[in-house]
Amino acid sequence: RTIQQRHEIAVDGSAYHSYWFCEGCGYRSDAIKTHAPGIFLHSEGYRWICWRGTPYDLTPNQSVIVELLHERYRVGAPDVHQWDLMKKVGVQNSRVRDSFRKVNHELLDTLIIHKAGAPRGTLRLAL
């Protein structure tokens, strides 16, 4: 018999539920909730995301920015210059900060960050 530790993401996306499970006898321990601040969930098209357990409805510009940053994160090249992001949005004479000025401004400097030591003007997801 093998006893394994298993993890499931909580419904609200804010934590993992961890428990011990035995396939042979069916034993399952009580689940322990483990805070998981880095969990990032998104809808198709990135119009909705959940970050640190909080859901956000993104504007069209914000969804393009987050989608590109997430794509680059997944391929291992997370730093993207904000000019490239704004070019993808279709607004070249603007900054990423302007796209988050009125709605979801709290995502800047929490989810979307500039990493110390990265080239100036680049942003990445804090995943």
mmCIF file of C-alpha atoms in Angstrom:
data_model
loop_
_atom_site.group_PDB
_atom_site.id
_atom_site.type_symbol
_atom_site.label_atom_id
_atom_site.label_comp_id
_atom_site.label_asym_id
_atom_site.label_seq_id
_atom_site.Cartn_x
_atom_site.Cartn_y
_atom_site.Cartn_z
ATOM 1 C CA ARG A 1 0.000 0.000 0.000
ATOM 2 C CA THR A 2 1.152 3.492 -0.791
ATOM 3 C CA ILE A 3 0.143 6.580 1.118
ATOM 4 C CA GLN A 4 0.443 9.773 -0.933
ATOM 5 C CA GLN A 5 0.051 13.418 -0.167
ATOM 6 C CA ARG A 6 -2.383 15.127 -2.519
ATOM 7 C CA HIS A 7 -3.188 18.767 -3.177
ATOM 8 C CA GLU A 8 -6.275 20.439 -4.596
ATOM 9 C CA ILE A 9 -6.810 24.120 -5.331
ATOM 10 C CA ALA A 10 -9.537 25.672 -3.183
ATOM 11 C CA VAL A 11 -12.654 26.801 -5.022
ATOM 12 C CA ASP A 12 -11.820 30.483 -4.467
ATOM 13 C CA GLY A 13 -8.228 29.975 -5.700
ATOM 14 C CA SER A 14 -6.684 31.341 -2.521
ATOM 15 C CA ALA A 15 -5.141 28.156 -1.140
ATOM 16 C CA TYR A 16 -4.368 24.477 -1.531
ATOM 17 C CA HIS A 17 -6.122 21.770 0.428
ATOM 18 C CA SER A 18 -3.512 19.123 1.264
ATOM 19 C CA TYR A 19 -4.323 15.670 2.610
ATOM 20 C CA TRP A 20 -2.910 12.147 2.872
ATOM 21 C CA PHE A 21 -4.578 9.415 0.839
ATOM 22 C CA CYS A 22 -4.148 5.628 0.622
ATOM 23 C CA GLU A 23 -5.391 4.002 -2.586
ATOM 24 C CA GLY A 24 -5.260 0.544 -1.029
ATOM 25 C CA CYS A 25 -7.582 1.105 1.914
ATOM 26 C CA GLY A 26 -9.244 4.402 0.948
ATOM 27 C CA TYR A 27 -7.962 6.298 3.978
ATOM 28 C CA ARG A 28 -8.101 10.073 3.598
ATOM 29 C CA SER A 29 -6.847 12.447 6.297
ATOM 30 C CA ASP A 30 -8.475 15.743 7.143
ATOM 31 C CA ALA A 31 -7.503 18.440 4.652
ATOM 32 C CA ILE A 32 -5.158 21.202 5.746
ATOM 33 C CA LYS A 33 -5.579 24.577 4.069
ATOM 34 C CA THR A 34 -2.244 25.965 2.896
ATOM 35 C CA HIS A 35 -2.186 29.602 1.819
ATOM 36 C CA ALA A 36 -1.025 29.892 -1.785
ATOM 37 C CA PRO A 37 -0.596 33.549 -2.729
ATOM 38 C CA GLY A 38 0.858 32.820 -6.149
ATOM 39 C CA ILE A 39 -2.131 30.952 -7.586
ATOM 40 C CA PHE A 40 -3.135 32.560 -10.866
ATOM 41 C CA LEU A 41 -6.268 31.494 -12.734
ATOM 42 C CA HIS A 42 -7.688 32.965 -15.938
ATOM 43 C CA SER A 43 -10.534 32.590 -18.381
ATOM 44 C CA GLU A 44 -10.068 32.023 -22.079
ATOM 45 C CA GLY A 45 -9.119 35.404 -23.511
ATOM 46 C CA TYR A 46 -7.996 36.641 -20.065
ATOM 47 C CA ARG A 47 -11.072 38.841 -19.573
ATOM 48 C CA TRP A 48 -11.359 37.353 -16.072
ATOM 49 C CA ILE A 49 -8.488 36.424 -13.753
ATOM 50 C CA CYS A 50 -8.180 35.338 -10.151
ATOM 51 C CA TRP A 51 -5.032 36.464 -8.339
ATOM 52 C CA ARG A 52 -4.361 35.650 -4.693
ATOM 53 C CA GLY A 53 -7.969 34.527 -4.317
ATOM 54 C CA THR A 54 -9.465 37.779 -5.634
ATOM 55 C CA PRO A 55 -11.347 37.756 -8.950
ATOM 56 C CA TYR A 56 -10.857 40.617 -11.426
ATOM 57 C CA ASP A 57 -12.788 41.532 -14.564
ATOM 58 C CA LEU A 58 -10.203 42.989 -16.922
ATOM 59 C CA THR A 59 -10.695 45.631 -19.579
ATOM 60 C CA PRO A 60 -9.809 44.661 -23.163
ATOM 61 C CA ASN A 61 -6.422 46.435 -22.920
ATOM 62 C CA GLN A 62 -5.647 44.854 -19.564
ATOM 63 C CA SER A 63 -6.508 41.380 -20.840
ATOM 64 C CA VAL A 64 -4.073 41.761 -23.778
ATOM 65 C CA ILE A 65 -1.298 42.895 -21.409
ATOM 66 C CA VAL A 66 -1.842 40.088 -18.890
ATOM 67 C CA GLU A 67 -2.165 37.460 -21.625
ATOM 68 C CA LEU A 68 1.145 38.456 -23.250
ATOM 69 C CA LEU A 69 2.935 38.580 -19.896
ATOM 70 C CA HIS A 70 1.549 35.142 -19.000
ATOM 71 C CA GLU A 71 2.581 33.670 -22.368
ATOM 72 C CA ARG A 72 6.115 34.978 -21.889
ATOM 73 C CA TYR A 73 6.189 33.655 -18.305
ATOM 74 C CA ARG A 74 5.210 30.160 -19.515
ATOM 75 C CA VAL A 75 8.020 30.027 -22.104
ATOM 76 C CA GLY A 76 10.654 31.182 -19.612
ATOM 77 C CA ALA A 77 11.194 34.724 -20.916
ATOM 78 C CA PRO A 78 9.064 36.687 -18.445
ATOM 79 C CA ASP A 79 10.417 40.227 -18.924
ATOM 80 C CA VAL A 80 8.582 42.247 -21.573
ATOM 81 C CA HIS A 81 9.246 45.903 -22.310
ATOM 82 C CA GLN A 82 6.194 48.056 -21.744
ATOM 83 C CA TRP A 83 6.496 49.491 -25.284
ATOM 84 C CA ASP A 84 6.084 45.971 -26.687
ATOM 85 C CA LEU A 85 3.044 45.466 -24.468
ATOM 86 C CA MET A 86 1.458 48.729 -25.583
ATOM 87 C CA LYS A 87 2.260 47.967 -29.232
ATOM 88 C CA LYS A 88 0.321 44.693 -28.822
ATOM 89 C CA VAL A 89 -2.581 46.646 -27.282
ATOM 90 C CA GLY A 90 -2.469 49.064 -30.215
ATOM 91 C CA VAL A 91 -1.686 52.199 -28.200
ATOM 92 C CA GLN A 92 1.946 53.128 -28.751
ATOM 93 C CA ASN A 93 2.085 56.526 -27.029
ATOM 94 C CA SER A 94 1.003 55.285 -23.629
ATOM 95 C CA ARG A 95 2.297 53.350 -20.631
ATOM 96 C CA VAL A 96 1.039 50.134 -19.064
ATOM 97 C CA ARG A 97 0.265 52.117 -15.919
ATOM 98 C CA ASP A 98 -2.259 54.184 -17.913
ATOM 99 C CA SER A 99 -4.229 51.025 -18.772
ATOM 100 C CA PHE A 100 -4.600 50.265 -15.053
ATOM 101 C CA ARG A 101 -5.237 53.821 -13.849
ATOM 102 C CA LYS A 102 -9.034 53.639 -13.371
ATOM 103 C CA VAL A 103 -9.760 49.924 -12.941
ATOM 104 C CA ASN A 104 -7.736 47.158 -11.280
ATOM 105 C CA HIS A 105 -4.894 49.516 -10.337
ATOM 106 C CA GLU A 106 -4.038 47.214 -7.426
ATOM 107 C CA LEU A 107 -2.672 44.642 -9.918
ATOM 108 C CA LEU A 108 0.276 46.920 -10.638
ATOM 109 C CA ASP A 109 3.150 46.216 -8.279
ATOM 110 C CA THR A 110 1.475 43.000 -7.039
ATOM 111 C CA LEU A 111 0.760 40.854 -10.107
ATOM 112 C CA ILE A 112 2.496 43.020 -12.716
ATOM 113 C CA ILE A 113 5.917 44.000 -11.455
ATOM 114 C CA HIS A 114 9.338 45.242 -12.469
ATOM 115 C CA LYS A 115 11.942 42.842 -11.141
ATOM 116 C CA ALA A 116 15.059 44.393 -9.672
ATOM 117 C CA GLY A 117 17.981 43.771 -11.988
ATOM 118 C CA ALA A 118 15.805 43.318 -15.088
ATOM 119 C CA PRO A 119 16.208 45.771 -17.970
ATOM 120 C CA ARG A 120 14.653 49.177 -17.359
ATOM 121 C CA GLY A 121 11.073 49.504 -18.635
ATOM 122 C CA THR A 122 10.351 45.766 -18.517
ATOM 123 C CA LEU A 123 7.494 44.147 -16.674
ATOM 124 C CA ARG A 124 6.623 40.574 -15.703
ATOM 125 C CA LEU A 125 4.023 38.623 -13.785
ATOM 126 C CA ALA A 126 4.914 37.917 -10.151
ATOM 127 C CA LEU A 127 4.315 34.163 -10.452
#
